[in-house]
mmCIF file of C-alpha atoms in Angstrom:
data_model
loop_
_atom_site.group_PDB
_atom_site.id
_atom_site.type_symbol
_atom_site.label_atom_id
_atom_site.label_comp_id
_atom_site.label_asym_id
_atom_site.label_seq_id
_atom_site.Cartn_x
_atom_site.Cartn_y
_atom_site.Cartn_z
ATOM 1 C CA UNK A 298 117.454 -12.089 -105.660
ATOM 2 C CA UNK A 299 118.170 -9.968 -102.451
ATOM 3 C CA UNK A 300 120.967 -7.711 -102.191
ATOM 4 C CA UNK A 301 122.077 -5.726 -99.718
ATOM 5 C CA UNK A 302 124.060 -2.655 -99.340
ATOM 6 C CA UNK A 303 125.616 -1.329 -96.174
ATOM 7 C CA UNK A 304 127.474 1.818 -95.059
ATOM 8 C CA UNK A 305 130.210 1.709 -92.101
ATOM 9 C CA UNK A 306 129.659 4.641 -89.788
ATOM 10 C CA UNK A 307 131.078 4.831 -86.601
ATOM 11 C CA UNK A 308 130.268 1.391 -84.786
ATOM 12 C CA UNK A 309 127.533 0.799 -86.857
ATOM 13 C CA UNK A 310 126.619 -1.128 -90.136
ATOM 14 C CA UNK A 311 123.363 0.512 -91.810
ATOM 15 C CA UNK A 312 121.577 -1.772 -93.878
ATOM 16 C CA UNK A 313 119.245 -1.478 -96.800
ATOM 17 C CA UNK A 314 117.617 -4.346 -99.033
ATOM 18 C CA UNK A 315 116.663 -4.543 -102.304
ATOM 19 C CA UNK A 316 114.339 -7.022 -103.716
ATOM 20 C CA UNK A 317 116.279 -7.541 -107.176
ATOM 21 C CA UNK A 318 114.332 -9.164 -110.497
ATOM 22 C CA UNK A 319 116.374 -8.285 -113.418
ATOM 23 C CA UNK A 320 116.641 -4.205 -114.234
ATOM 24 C CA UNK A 321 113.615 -3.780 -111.756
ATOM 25 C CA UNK A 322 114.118 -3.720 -107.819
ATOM 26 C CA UNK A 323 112.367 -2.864 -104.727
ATOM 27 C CA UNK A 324 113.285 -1.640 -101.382
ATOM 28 C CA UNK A 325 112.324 -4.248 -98.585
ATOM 29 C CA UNK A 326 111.579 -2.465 -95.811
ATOM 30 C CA UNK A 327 112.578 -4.604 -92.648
ATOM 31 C CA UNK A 328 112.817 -3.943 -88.979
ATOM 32 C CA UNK A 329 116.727 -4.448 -88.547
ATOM 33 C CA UNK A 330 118.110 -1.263 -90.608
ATOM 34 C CA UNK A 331 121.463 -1.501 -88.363
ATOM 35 C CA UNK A 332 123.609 -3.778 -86.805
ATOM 36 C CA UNK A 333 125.744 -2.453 -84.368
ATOM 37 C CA UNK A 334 129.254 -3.692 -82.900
ATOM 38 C CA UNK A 335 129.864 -2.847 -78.837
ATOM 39 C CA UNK A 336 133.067 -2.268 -77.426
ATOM 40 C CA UNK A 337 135.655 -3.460 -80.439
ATOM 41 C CA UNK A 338 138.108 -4.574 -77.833
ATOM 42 C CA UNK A 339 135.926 -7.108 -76.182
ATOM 43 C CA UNK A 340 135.978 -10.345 -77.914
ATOM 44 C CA UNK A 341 132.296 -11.451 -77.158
ATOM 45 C CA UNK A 342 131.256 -8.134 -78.564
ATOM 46 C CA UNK A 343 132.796 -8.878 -81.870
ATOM 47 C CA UNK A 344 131.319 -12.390 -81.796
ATOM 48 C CA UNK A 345 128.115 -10.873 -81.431
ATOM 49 C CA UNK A 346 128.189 -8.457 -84.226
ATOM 50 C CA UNK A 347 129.559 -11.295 -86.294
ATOM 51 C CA UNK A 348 126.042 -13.812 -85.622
ATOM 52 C CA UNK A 349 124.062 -10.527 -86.143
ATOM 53 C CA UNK A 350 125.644 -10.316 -89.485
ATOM 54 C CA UNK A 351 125.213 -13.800 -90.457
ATOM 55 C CA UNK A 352 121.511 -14.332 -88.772
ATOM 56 C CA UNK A 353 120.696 -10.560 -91.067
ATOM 57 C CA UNK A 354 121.961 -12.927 -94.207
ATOM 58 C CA UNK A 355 120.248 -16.055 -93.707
ATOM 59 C CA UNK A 356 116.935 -14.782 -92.182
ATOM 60 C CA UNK A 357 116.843 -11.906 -95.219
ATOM 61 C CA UNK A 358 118.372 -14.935 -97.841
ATOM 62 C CA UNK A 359 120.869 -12.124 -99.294
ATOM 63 C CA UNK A 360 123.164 -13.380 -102.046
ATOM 64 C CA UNK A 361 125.150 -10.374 -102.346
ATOM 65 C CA UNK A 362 126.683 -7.522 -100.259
ATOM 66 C CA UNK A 363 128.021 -3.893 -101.147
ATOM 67 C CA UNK A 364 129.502 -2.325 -98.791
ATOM 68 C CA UNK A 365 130.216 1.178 -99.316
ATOM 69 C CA UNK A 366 134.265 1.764 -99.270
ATOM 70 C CA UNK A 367 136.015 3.578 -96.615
ATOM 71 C CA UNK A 368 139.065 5.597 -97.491
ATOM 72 C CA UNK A 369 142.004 4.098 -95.603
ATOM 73 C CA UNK A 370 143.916 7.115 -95.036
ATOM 74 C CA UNK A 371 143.796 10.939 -94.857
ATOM 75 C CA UNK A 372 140.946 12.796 -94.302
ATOM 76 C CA UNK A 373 138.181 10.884 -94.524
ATOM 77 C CA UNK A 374 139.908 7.620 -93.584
ATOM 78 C CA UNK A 375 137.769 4.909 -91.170
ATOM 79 C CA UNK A 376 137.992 4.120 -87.816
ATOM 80 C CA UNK A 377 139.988 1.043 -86.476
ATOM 81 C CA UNK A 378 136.215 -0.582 -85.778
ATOM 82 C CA UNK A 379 134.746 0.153 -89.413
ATOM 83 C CA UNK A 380 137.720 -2.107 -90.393
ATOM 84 C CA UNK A 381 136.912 -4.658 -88.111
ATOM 85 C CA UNK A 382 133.387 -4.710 -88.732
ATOM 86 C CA UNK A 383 133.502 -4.783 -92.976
ATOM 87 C CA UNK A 384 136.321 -7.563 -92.375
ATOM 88 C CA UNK A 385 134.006 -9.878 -90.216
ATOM 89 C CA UNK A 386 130.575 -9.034 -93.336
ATOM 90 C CA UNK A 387 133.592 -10.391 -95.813
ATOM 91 C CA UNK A 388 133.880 -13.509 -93.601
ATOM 92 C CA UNK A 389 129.869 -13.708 -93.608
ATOM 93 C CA UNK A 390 127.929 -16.646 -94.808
ATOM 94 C CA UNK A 391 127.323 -14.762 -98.449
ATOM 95 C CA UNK A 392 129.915 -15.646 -101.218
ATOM 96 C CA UNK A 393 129.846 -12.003 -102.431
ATOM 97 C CA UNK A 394 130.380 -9.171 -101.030
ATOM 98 C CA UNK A 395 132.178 -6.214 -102.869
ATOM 99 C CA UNK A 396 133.472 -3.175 -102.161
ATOM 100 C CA UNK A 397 132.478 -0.220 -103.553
ATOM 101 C CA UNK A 398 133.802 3.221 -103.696
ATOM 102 C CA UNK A 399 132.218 6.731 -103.428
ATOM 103 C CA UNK A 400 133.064 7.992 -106.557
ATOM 104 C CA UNK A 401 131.736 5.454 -108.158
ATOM 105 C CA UNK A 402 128.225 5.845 -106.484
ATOM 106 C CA UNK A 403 128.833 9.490 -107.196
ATOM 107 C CA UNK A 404 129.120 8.688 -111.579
ATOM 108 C CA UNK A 405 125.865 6.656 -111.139
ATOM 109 C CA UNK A 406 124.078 9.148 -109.668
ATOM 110 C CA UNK A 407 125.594 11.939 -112.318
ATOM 111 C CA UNK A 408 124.553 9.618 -114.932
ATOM 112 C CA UNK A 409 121.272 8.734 -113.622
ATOM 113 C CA UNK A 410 118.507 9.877 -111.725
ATOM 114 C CA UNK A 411 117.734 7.643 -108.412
ATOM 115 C CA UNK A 412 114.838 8.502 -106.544
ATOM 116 C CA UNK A 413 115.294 7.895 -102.864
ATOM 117 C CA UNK A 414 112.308 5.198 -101.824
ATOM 118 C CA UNK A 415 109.811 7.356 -99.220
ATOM 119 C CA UNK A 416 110.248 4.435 -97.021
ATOM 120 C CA UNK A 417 114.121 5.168 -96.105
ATOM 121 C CA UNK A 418 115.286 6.709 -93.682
ATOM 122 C CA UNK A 419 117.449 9.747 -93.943
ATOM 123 C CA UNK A 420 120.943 7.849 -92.664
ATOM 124 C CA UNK A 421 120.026 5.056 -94.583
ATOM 125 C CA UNK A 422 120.579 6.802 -98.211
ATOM 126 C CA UNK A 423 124.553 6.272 -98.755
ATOM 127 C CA UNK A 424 123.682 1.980 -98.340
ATOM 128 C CA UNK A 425 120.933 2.497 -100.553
ATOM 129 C CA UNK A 426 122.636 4.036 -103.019
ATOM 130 C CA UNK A 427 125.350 1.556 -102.452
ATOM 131 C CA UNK A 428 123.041 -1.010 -103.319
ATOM 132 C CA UNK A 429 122.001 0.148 -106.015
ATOM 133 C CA UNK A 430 125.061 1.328 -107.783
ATOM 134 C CA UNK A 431 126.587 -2.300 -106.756
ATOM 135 C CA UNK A 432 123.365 -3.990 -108.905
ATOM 136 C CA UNK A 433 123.961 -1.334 -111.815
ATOM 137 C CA UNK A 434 127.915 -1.834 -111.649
ATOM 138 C CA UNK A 435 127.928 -5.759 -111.220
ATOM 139 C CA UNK A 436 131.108 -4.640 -109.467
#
């Protein structure tokens, strides 16, 4: 199974895949690692992050989605188009996508020791370990 976990930043959705068999997964190292949405206020810019989204799903066959939660106020709260863009991923052509929050990611790394894959890239980490506190979790 493919799973994949993704982290709203700014106007863009960074992507990471995992190869899933049982316990045991691998990161998939593809050429899309981000999807990004234009101008929020124009609708053909929406549409077009939208078919991004759903071509990413179908050409990668991902059955699941974590997306890493965004606090929606205070501090650290998300911008109007992180909304936007984590709404249209729900509406994508996978059945499951789940949210998950930073503290949990921050238990499974306390209680366990994830090594970063070499092939990563450094602003990719936070979907990674996304993904694979989504897998652990079942969330």
């Amino acid at each position: 199974m493919k799973i994949c976990g993704i982290e709203l930043k700014a106007s863009d959705a960074i992507l990471v895949v995992l190869e899933t068999e049982g316990e045991d997964f691998h990161h998939v190292n593809l050429k899309t690692k981000k999807i990004s949405l234009g101008d929020g206020d124009v609708n053909a810019d929406v549409l077009s992050f939208k078919e991004a989204i759903d071509t990413f799903v179908l050409d990668n066959q991902i059955e699941k989605i974590f997306i890493k939660k965004r606090g929606k106020t205070g501090r650290f709260a998300g911008g109007a188009n992180t909304f936007k863009m984590e709404g249209l991923i729900q509406l994508s052509t996978v059945g499951e996508v789940t949210l998950i929050s930073p503290q949990t990611t921050a238990a499974m790394q306390k209680k366990n020791k994830i090594e970063l894959p070499t092939t990563l890239n450094a602003y990719q980490h936070d979907a990674y370990l996304t993904a694979v506190t989504g897998m652990h979790f079942k969330a």
